Amino acid sequence: MTDCLFCKIISGQIPSNKVFEDELVYAFRDINPQAKTHVLIVPKAHIESAADITAENSAVVAHIFEVIPKIAESEGLKNGFRVITNSGPDACQSVHHLHFHLLGGEQMSDKMA
Ligand code: 5GP
Ligand code: ZN
């Protein structure tokens, strides 16, 4: 996906503030944080959104959810955290490469929408 912002961030074409990386995933700080800690966790493979997760590509999603507690610990999110993925226009997905927002570091709203 040559025209995908997050593919360009993963490849280093566009700079980012990296938090974690392994062979399958890349995590970096959101440019416009919506909580004290706001990290984006993305599969290195281009998947458009949560609506495009299938039996063939879901292993990376399980892996992301194994990585999330590690990042939460390294970010000091001892008191909890929130994980969100926006899929499609109703959810205001703005970058069409699957990503999970990891939010925390402060008390967040009890409303999610
Ligand atoms: P979405 O709205 O698709 O769920 O989330 C996209 C996120 O990407 C937004 O929170 C936005 O701030 C973030 N974002 C957009 N462009 C960039 C960028 O160039 N660098 C970084 N680090 N984050 C970005
Ligand atoms: Zn991409």
GROMACS .gro file of N, CA and C and ligand atoms in nm:
model
  364
    1MET      N    1   0.086  -0.120   0.000
    1MET     CA    2   0.000   0.000   0.000
    1MET      C    3   0.089   0.124   0.000
    2THR      N    4   0.124   0.175  -0.116
    2THR     CA    5   0.218   0.285  -0.125
    2THR      C    6   0.158   0.417  -0.078
    3ASP      N    7   0.026   0.429  -0.084
    3ASP     CA    8  -0.035   0.558  -0.050
    3ASP      C    9  -0.101   0.557   0.087
    4CYS      N   10  -0.055   0.470   0.174
    4CYS     CA   11  -0.115   0.459   0.307
    4CYS      C   12  -0.023   0.525   0.410
    5LEU      N   13  -0.078   0.621   0.485
    5LEU     CA   14   0.001   0.696   0.584
    5LEU      C   15   0.070   0.602   0.683
    6PHE      N   16  -0.003   0.506   0.736
    6PHE     CA   17   0.057   0.421   0.839
    6PHE      C   18   0.158   0.323   0.777
    7CYS      N   19   0.137   0.278   0.653
    7CYS     CA   20   0.241   0.197   0.586
    7CYS      C   21   0.368   0.280   0.572
    8LYS      N   22   0.354   0.409   0.543
    8LYS     CA   23   0.471   0.497   0.530
    8LYS      C   24   0.538   0.519   0.665
    9ILE      N   25   0.461   0.527   0.771
    9ILE     CA   26   0.519   0.540   0.906
    9ILE      C   27   0.593   0.411   0.943
   10ILE      N   28   0.533   0.297   0.915
   10ILE     CA   29   0.596   0.167   0.946
   10ILE      C   30   0.728   0.154   0.872
   11SER      N   31   0.731   0.197   0.745
   11SER     CA   32   0.853   0.182   0.665
   11SER      C   33   0.957   0.289   0.696
   12GLY      N   34   0.919   0.392   0.773
   12GLY     CA   35   1.012   0.498   0.808
   12GLY      C   36   1.014   0.613   0.710
   13GLN      N   37   0.932   0.604   0.604
   13GLN     CA   38   0.922   0.715   0.507
   13GLN      C   39   0.871   0.842   0.573
   14ILE      N   40   0.782   0.824   0.671
   14ILE     CA   41   0.731   0.936   0.751
   14ILE      C   42   0.774   0.912   0.894
   15PRO      N   43   0.837   1.012   0.958
   15PRO     CA   44   0.887   0.990   1.095
   15PRO      C   45   0.775   0.972   1.197
   16SER      N   46   0.806   0.899   1.303
   16SER     CA   47   0.709   0.880   1.411
   16SER      C   48   0.786   0.861   1.540
   17ASN      N   49   0.714   0.871   1.648
   17ASN     CA   50   0.772   0.854   1.781
   17ASN      C   51   0.742   0.710   1.825
   18LYS      N   52   0.836   0.620   1.797
   18LYS     CA   53   0.814   0.477   1.818
   18LYS      C   54   0.812   0.441   1.966
   19VAL      N   55   0.717   0.354   2.000
   19VAL     CA   56   0.704   0.305   2.137
   19VAL      C   57   0.743   0.158   2.145
   20PHE      N   58   0.712   0.082   2.040
   20PHE     CA   59   0.737  -0.063   2.039
   20PHE      C   60   0.738  -0.110   1.894
   21GLU      N   61   0.821  -0.211   1.868
   21GLU     CA   62   0.821  -0.272   1.734
   21GLU      C   63   0.866  -0.417   1.746
   22ASP      N   64   0.801  -0.505   1.673
   22ASP     CA   65   0.853  -0.640   1.653
   22ASP      C   66   0.826  -0.678   1.508
   23GLU      N   67   0.836  -0.806   1.476
   23GLU     CA   68   0.824  -0.844   1.335
   23GLU      C   69   0.684  -0.824   1.278
   24LEU      N   70   0.584  -0.818   1.367
   24LEU     CA   71   0.445  -0.811   1.320
   24LEU      C   72   0.377  -0.677   1.344
   25VAL      N   73   0.420  -0.605   1.445
   25VAL     CA   74   0.347  -0.483   1.481
   25VAL      C   75   0.441  -0.364   1.502
   26TYR      N   76   0.382  -0.246   1.492
   26TYR     CA   77   0.453  -0.120   1.514
   26TYR      C   78   0.362  -0.034   1.601
   27ALA      N   79   0.420   0.030   1.703
   27ALA     CA   80   0.342   0.116   1.792
   27ALA      C   81   0.412   0.250   1.805
   28PHE      N   82   0.335   0.357   1.801
   28PHE     CA   83   0.391   0.492   1.802
   28PHE      C   84   0.291   0.589   1.864
   29ARG      N   85   0.344   0.706   1.905
   29ARG     CA   86   0.257   0.803   1.972
   29ARG      C   87   0.168   0.875   1.871
   30ASP      N   88   0.041   0.891   1.908
   30ASP     CA   89  -0.052   0.965   1.823
   30ASP      C   90  -0.007   1.111   1.814
   31ILE      N   91  -0.014   1.167   1.694
   31ILE     CA   92   0.031   1.305   1.672
   31ILE      C   93  -0.062   1.406   1.741
   32ASN      N   94  -0.184   1.365   1.767
   32ASN     CA   95  -0.284   1.453   1.829
   32ASN      C   96  -0.347   1.380   1.948
   33PRO      N   97  -0.270   1.369   2.058
   33PRO     CA   98  -0.314   1.281   2.168
   33PRO      C   99  -0.447   1.323   2.230
   34GLN      N  100  -0.532   1.223   2.254
   34GLN     CA  101  -0.663   1.249   2.316
   34GLN      C  102  -0.668   1.201   2.460
   35ALA      N  103  -0.553   1.164   2.514
   35ALA     CA  104  -0.538   1.134   2.656
   35ALA      C  105  -0.391   1.157   2.688
   36LYS      N  106  -0.358   1.158   2.817
   36LYS     CA  107  -0.218   1.183   2.856
   36LYS      C  108  -0.125   1.085   2.784
   37THR      N  109  -0.167   0.960   2.779
   37THR     CA  110  -0.096   0.860   2.699
   37THR      C  111  -0.187   0.819   2.585
   38HIS      N  112  -0.137   0.829   2.462
   38HIS     CA  113  -0.217   0.790   2.344
   38HIS      C  114  -0.121   0.727   2.243
   39VAL      N  115  -0.125   0.596   2.239
   39VAL     CA  116  -0.036   0.518   2.151
   39VAL      C  117  -0.122   0.449   2.046
   40LEU      N  118  -0.073   0.446   1.923
   40LEU     CA  119  -0.139   0.372   1.815
   40LEU      C  120  -0.061   0.243   1.791
   41ILE      N  121  -0.133   0.132   1.784
   41ILE     CA  122  -0.071   0.002   1.761
   41ILE      C  123  -0.126  -0.052   1.631
   42VAL      N  124  -0.036  -0.082   1.538
   42VAL     CA  125  -0.080  -0.120   1.403
   42VAL      C  126  -0.010  -0.248   1.359
   43PRO      N  127  -0.080  -0.331   1.282
   43PRO     CA  128  -0.012  -0.444   1.219
   43PRO      C  129   0.078  -0.392   1.107
   44LYS      N  130   0.194  -0.455   1.089
   44LYS     CA  131   0.279  -0.412   0.978
   44LYS      C  132   0.214  -0.445   0.844
   45ALA      N  133   0.139  -0.555   0.840
   45ALA     CA  134   0.065  -0.588   0.718
   45ALA      C  135  -0.053  -0.492   0.704
   46HIS      N  136  -0.076  -0.447   0.582
   46HIS     CA  137  -0.187  -0.352   0.560
   46HIS      C  138  -0.321  -0.426   0.565
   47ILE      N  139  -0.400  -0.392   0.665
   47ILE     CA  140  -0.540  -0.436   0.676
   47ILE      C  141  -0.620  -0.308   0.689
   48GLU      N  142  -0.726  -0.293   0.612
   48GLU     CA  143  -0.797  -0.164   0.607
   48GLU      C  144  -0.860  -0.123   0.740
   49SER      N  145  -0.928  -0.217   0.803
   49SER     CA  146  -1.002  -0.182   0.924
   49SER      C  147  -1.045  -0.309   0.995
   50ALA      N  148  -1.110  -0.293   1.109
   50ALA     CA  149  -1.161  -0.409   1.183
   50ALA      C  150  -1.265  -0.486   1.102
   51ALA      N  151  -1.325  -0.418   1.004
   51ALA     CA  152  -1.423  -0.485   0.918
   51ALA      C  153  -1.356  -0.583   0.822
   52ASP      N  154  -1.223  -0.577   0.814
   52ASP     CA  155  -1.149  -0.662   0.719
   52ASP      C  156  -1.069  -0.771   0.789
   53ILE      N  157  -1.098  -0.795   0.915
   53ILE     CA  158  -1.030  -0.903   0.987
   53ILE      C  159  -1.099  -1.035   0.951
   54THR      N  160  -1.016  -1.131   0.913
   54THR     CA  161  -1.067  -1.261   0.869
   54THR      C  162  -0.991  -1.373   0.941
   55ALA      N  163  -1.032  -1.496   0.917
   55ALA     CA  164  -0.960  -1.611   0.972
   55ALA      C  165  -0.817  -1.614   0.923
   56GLU      N  166  -0.794  -1.559   0.803
   56GLU     CA  167  -0.659  -1.562   0.743
   56GLU      C  168  -0.565  -1.459   0.806
   57ASN      N  169  -0.617  -1.346   0.853
   57ASN     CA  170  -0.526  -1.241   0.904
   57ASN      C  171  -0.543  -1.209   1.052
   58SER      N  172  -0.627  -1.285   1.123
   58SER     CA  173  -0.659  -1.246   1.261
   58SER      C  174  -0.547  -1.277   1.361
   59ALA      N  175  -0.449  -1.358   1.322
   59ALA     CA  176  -0.343  -1.391   1.418
   59ALA      C  177  -0.270  -1.265   1.464
   60VAL      N  178  -0.254  -1.169   1.374
   60VAL     CA  179  -0.183  -1.046   1.412
   60VAL      C  180  -0.265  -0.965   1.514
   61VAL      N  181  -0.395  -0.979   1.507
   61VAL     CA  182  -0.480  -0.907   1.604
   61VAL      C  183  -0.462  -0.969   1.743
   62ALA      N  184  -0.458  -1.101   1.749
   62ALA     CA  185  -0.430  -1.167   1.877
   62ALA      C  186  -0.294  -1.123   1.929
   63HIS      N  187  -0.198  -1.113   1.838
   63HIS     CA  188  -0.063  -1.070   1.878
   63HIS      C  189  -0.066  -0.927   1.932
   64ILE      N  190  -0.140  -0.840   1.867
   64ILE     CA  191  -0.151  -0.701   1.915
   64ILE      C  192  -0.205  -0.700   2.058
   65PHE      N  193  -0.301  -0.788   2.086
   65PHE     CA  194  -0.359  -0.789   2.221
   65PHE      C  195  -0.267  -0.857   2.323
   66GLU      N  196  -0.162  -0.924   2.275
   66GLU     CA  197  -0.056  -0.970   2.367
   66GLU      C  198   0.043  -0.858   2.392
   67VAL      N  199   0.064  -0.774   2.292
   67VAL     CA  200   0.160  -0.663   2.303
   67VAL      C  201   0.102  -0.550   2.390
   68ILE      N  202  -0.029  -0.531   2.384
   68ILE     CA  203  -0.091  -0.418   2.455
   68ILE      C  204  -0.055  -0.416   2.605
   69PRO      N  205  -0.065  -0.528   2.678
   69PRO     CA  206  -0.029  -0.520   2.821
   69PRO      C  207   0.118  -0.484   2.844
   70LYS      N  208   0.204  -0.525   2.751
   70LYS     CA  209   0.346  -0.488   2.764
   70LYS      C  210   0.364  -0.337   2.747
   71ILE      N  211   0.298  -0.281   2.647
   71ILE     CA  212   0.309  -0.136   2.626
   71ILE      C  213   0.244  -0.063   2.744
   72ALA      N  214   0.130  -0.113   2.789
   72ALA     CA  215   0.062  -0.049   2.904
   72ALA      C  216   0.156  -0.046   3.024
   73GLU      N  217   0.229  -0.154   3.044
   73GLU     CA  218   0.321  -0.158   3.159
   73GLU      C  219   0.437  -0.061   3.137
   74SER      N  220   0.494  -0.061   3.016
   74SER     CA  221   0.609   0.027   2.993
   74SER      C  222   0.568   0.174   2.995
   75GLU      N  223   0.440   0.202   2.968
   75GLU     CA  224   0.389   0.340   2.973
   75GLU      C  225   0.341   0.377   3.113
   76GLY      N  226   0.345   0.280   3.205
   76GLY     CA  227   0.307   0.308   3.344
   76GLY      C  228   0.157   0.320   3.365
   77LEU      N  229   0.079   0.250   3.284
   77LEU     CA  230  -0.068   0.261   3.294
   77LEU      C  231  -0.121   0.163   3.400
   78LYS      N  232  -0.074   0.182   3.522
   78LYS     CA  233  -0.105   0.087   3.630
   78LYS      C  234  -0.252   0.091   3.668
   79ASN      N  235  -0.317   0.202   3.643
   79ASN     CA  236  -0.454   0.222   3.690
   79ASN      C  237  -0.557   0.189   3.583
   80GLY      N  238  -0.512   0.132   3.471
   80GLY     CA  239  -0.604   0.094   3.366
   80GLY      C  240  -0.578   0.166   3.236
   81PHE      N  241  -0.647   0.121   3.134
   81PHE     CA  242  -0.632   0.181   3.001
   81PHE      C  243  -0.754   0.146   2.917
   82ARG      N  244  -0.767   0.214   2.805
   82ARG     CA  245  -0.878   0.192   2.711
   82ARG      C  246  -0.818   0.160   2.575
   83VAL      N  247  -0.876   0.062   2.505
   83VAL     CA  248  -0.834   0.027   2.369
   83VAL      C  249  -0.954   0.048   2.277
   84ILE      N  250  -0.931   0.124   2.170
   84ILE     CA  251  -1.040   0.156   2.077
   84ILE      C  252  -0.991   0.134   1.935
   85THR      N  253  -1.078   0.081   1.849
   85THR     CA  254  -1.051   0.085   1.706
   85THR      C  255  -1.174   0.141   1.636
   86ASN      N  256  -1.153   0.237   1.549
   86ASN     CA  257  -1.261   0.296   1.471
   86ASN      C  258  -1.264   0.229   1.334
   87SER      N  259  -1.383   0.190   1.293
   87SER     CA  260  -1.398   0.121   1.165
   87SER      C  261  -1.509   0.187   1.084
   88GLY      N  262  -1.469   0.248   0.973
   88GLY     CA  263  -1.569   0.304   0.881
   88GLY      C  264  -1.618   0.443   0.921
   89PRO      N  265  -1.702   0.502   0.833
   89PRO     CA  266  -1.744   0.642   0.850
   89PRO      C  267  -1.823   0.670   0.978
   90ASP      N  268  -1.911   0.580   1.020
   90ASP     CA  269  -1.989   0.609   1.142
   90ASP      C  270  -1.898   0.624   1.263
   91ALA      N  271  -1.785   0.554   1.260
   91ALA     CA  272  -1.690   0.560   1.372
   91ALA      C  273  -1.580   0.664   1.349
   92CYS      N  274  -1.591   0.738   1.237
   92CYS     CA  275  -1.493   0.844   1.203
   92CYS      C  276  -1.352   0.787   1.184
   93GLN      N  277  -1.341   0.669   1.125
   93GLN     CA  278  -1.206   0.620   1.092
   93GLN      C  279  -1.145   0.714   0.989
   94SER      N  280  -1.026   0.768   1.021
   94SER     CA  281  -0.965   0.865   0.931
   94SER      C  282  -0.841   0.811   0.860
   95VAL      N  283  -0.780   0.707   0.915
   95VAL     CA  284  -0.666   0.643   0.848
   95VAL      C  285  -0.705   0.497   0.823
   96HIS      N  286  -0.701   0.458   0.695
   96HIS     CA  287  -0.758   0.329   0.657
   96HIS      C  288  -0.653   0.219   0.656
   97HIS      N  289  -0.587   0.210   0.771
   97HIS     CA  290  -0.495   0.100   0.803
   97HIS      C  291  -0.529   0.064   0.947
   98LEU      N  292  -0.571  -0.059   0.970
   98LEU     CA  293  -0.617  -0.102   1.103
   98LEU      C  294  -0.523  -0.053   1.213
   99HIS      N  295  -0.580   0.009   1.314
   99HIS     CA  296  -0.500   0.056   1.428
   99HIS      C  297  -0.583   0.054   1.553
  100PHE      N  298  -0.515   0.029   1.664
  100PHE     CA  299  -0.579   0.028   1.794
  100PHE      C  300  -0.524   0.145   1.873
  101HIS      N  301  -0.614   0.228   1.924
  101HIS     CA  302  -0.575   0.339   2.010
  101HIS      C  303  -0.561   0.284   2.152
  102LEU      N  304  -0.446   0.306   2.214
  102LEU     CA  305  -0.427   0.273   2.355
  102LEU      C  306  -0.423   0.405   2.430
  103LEU      N  307  -0.524   0.424   2.515
  103LEU     CA  308  -0.542   0.552   2.585
  103LEU      C  309  -0.535   0.530   2.735
  104GLY      N  310  -0.471   0.622   2.804
  104GLY     CA  311  -0.466   0.610   2.950
  104GLY      C  312  -0.382   0.720   3.011
  105GLY      N  313  -0.344   0.696   3.135
  105GLY     CA  314  -0.261   0.792   3.207
  105GLY      C  315  -0.342   0.897   3.280
  106GLU      N  316  -0.474   0.886   3.272
  106GLU     CA  317  -0.563   0.980   3.342
  106GLU      C  318  -0.701   0.916   3.350
  107GLN      N  319  -0.788   0.973   3.435
  107GLN     CA  320  -0.926   0.926   3.441
  107GLN      C  321  -0.998   0.966   3.313
  108MET      N  322  -1.057   0.870   3.245
  108MET     CA  323  -1.128   0.899   3.120
  108MET      C  324  -1.280   0.897   3.145
  109SER      N  325  -1.352   0.947   3.045
  109SER     CA  326  -1.497   0.955   3.054
  109SER      C  327  -1.559   0.814   3.064
  110ASP      N  328  -1.672   0.804   3.131
  110ASP     CA  329  -1.742   0.675   3.132
  110ASP      C  330  -1.827   0.657   3.006
  111LYS      N  331  -1.826   0.759   2.919
  111LYS     CA  332  -1.897   0.749   2.791
  111LYS      C  333  -1.795   0.718   2.680
  112MET      N  334  -1.832   0.635   2.588
  112MET     CA  335  -1.740   0.602   2.479
  112MET      C  336  -1.788   0.656   2.346
  113ALA      N  337  -1.906   0.709   2.339
  113ALA     CA  338  -1.957   0.759   2.211
  113ALA      C  339  -2.043   0.884   2.235
  1145GP     P1  340  -0.874   0.718   1.346
  1145GP     O1  341  -0.943   0.850   1.344
  1145GP     O2  342  -0.858   0.663   1.206
  1145GP     O3  343  -0.931   0.617   1.443
  1145GP     O4  344  -0.730   0.746   1.405
  1145GP     C1  345  -0.625   0.798   1.330
  1145GP     C2  346  -0.529   0.858   1.427
  1145GP     O5  347  -0.408   0.883   1.358
  1145GP     C3  348  -0.574   0.992   1.485
  1145GP     O6  349  -0.582   0.981   1.627
  1145GP     C4  350  -0.466   1.090   1.440
  1145GP     O7  351  -0.434   1.186   1.538
  1145GP     C5  352  -0.350   0.999   1.409
  1145GP     N1  353  -0.260   1.050   1.306
  1145GP     C6  354  -0.295   1.103   1.186
  1145GP     N2  355  -0.185   1.136   1.116
  1145GP     C7  356  -0.078   1.102   1.194
  1145GP     C8  357   0.063   1.112   1.175
  1145GP     O8  358   0.114   1.158   1.072
  1145GP     N3  359   0.142   1.069   1.276
  1145GP     C9  360   0.089   1.017   1.393
  1145GP     N4  361   0.178   0.977   1.486
  1145GP     N5  362  -0.042   1.006   1.412
  1145GP    C10  363  -0.126   1.047   1.315
  115ZN      ZN  364  -0.126   0.066   0.529
   0.00000   0.00000   0.00000
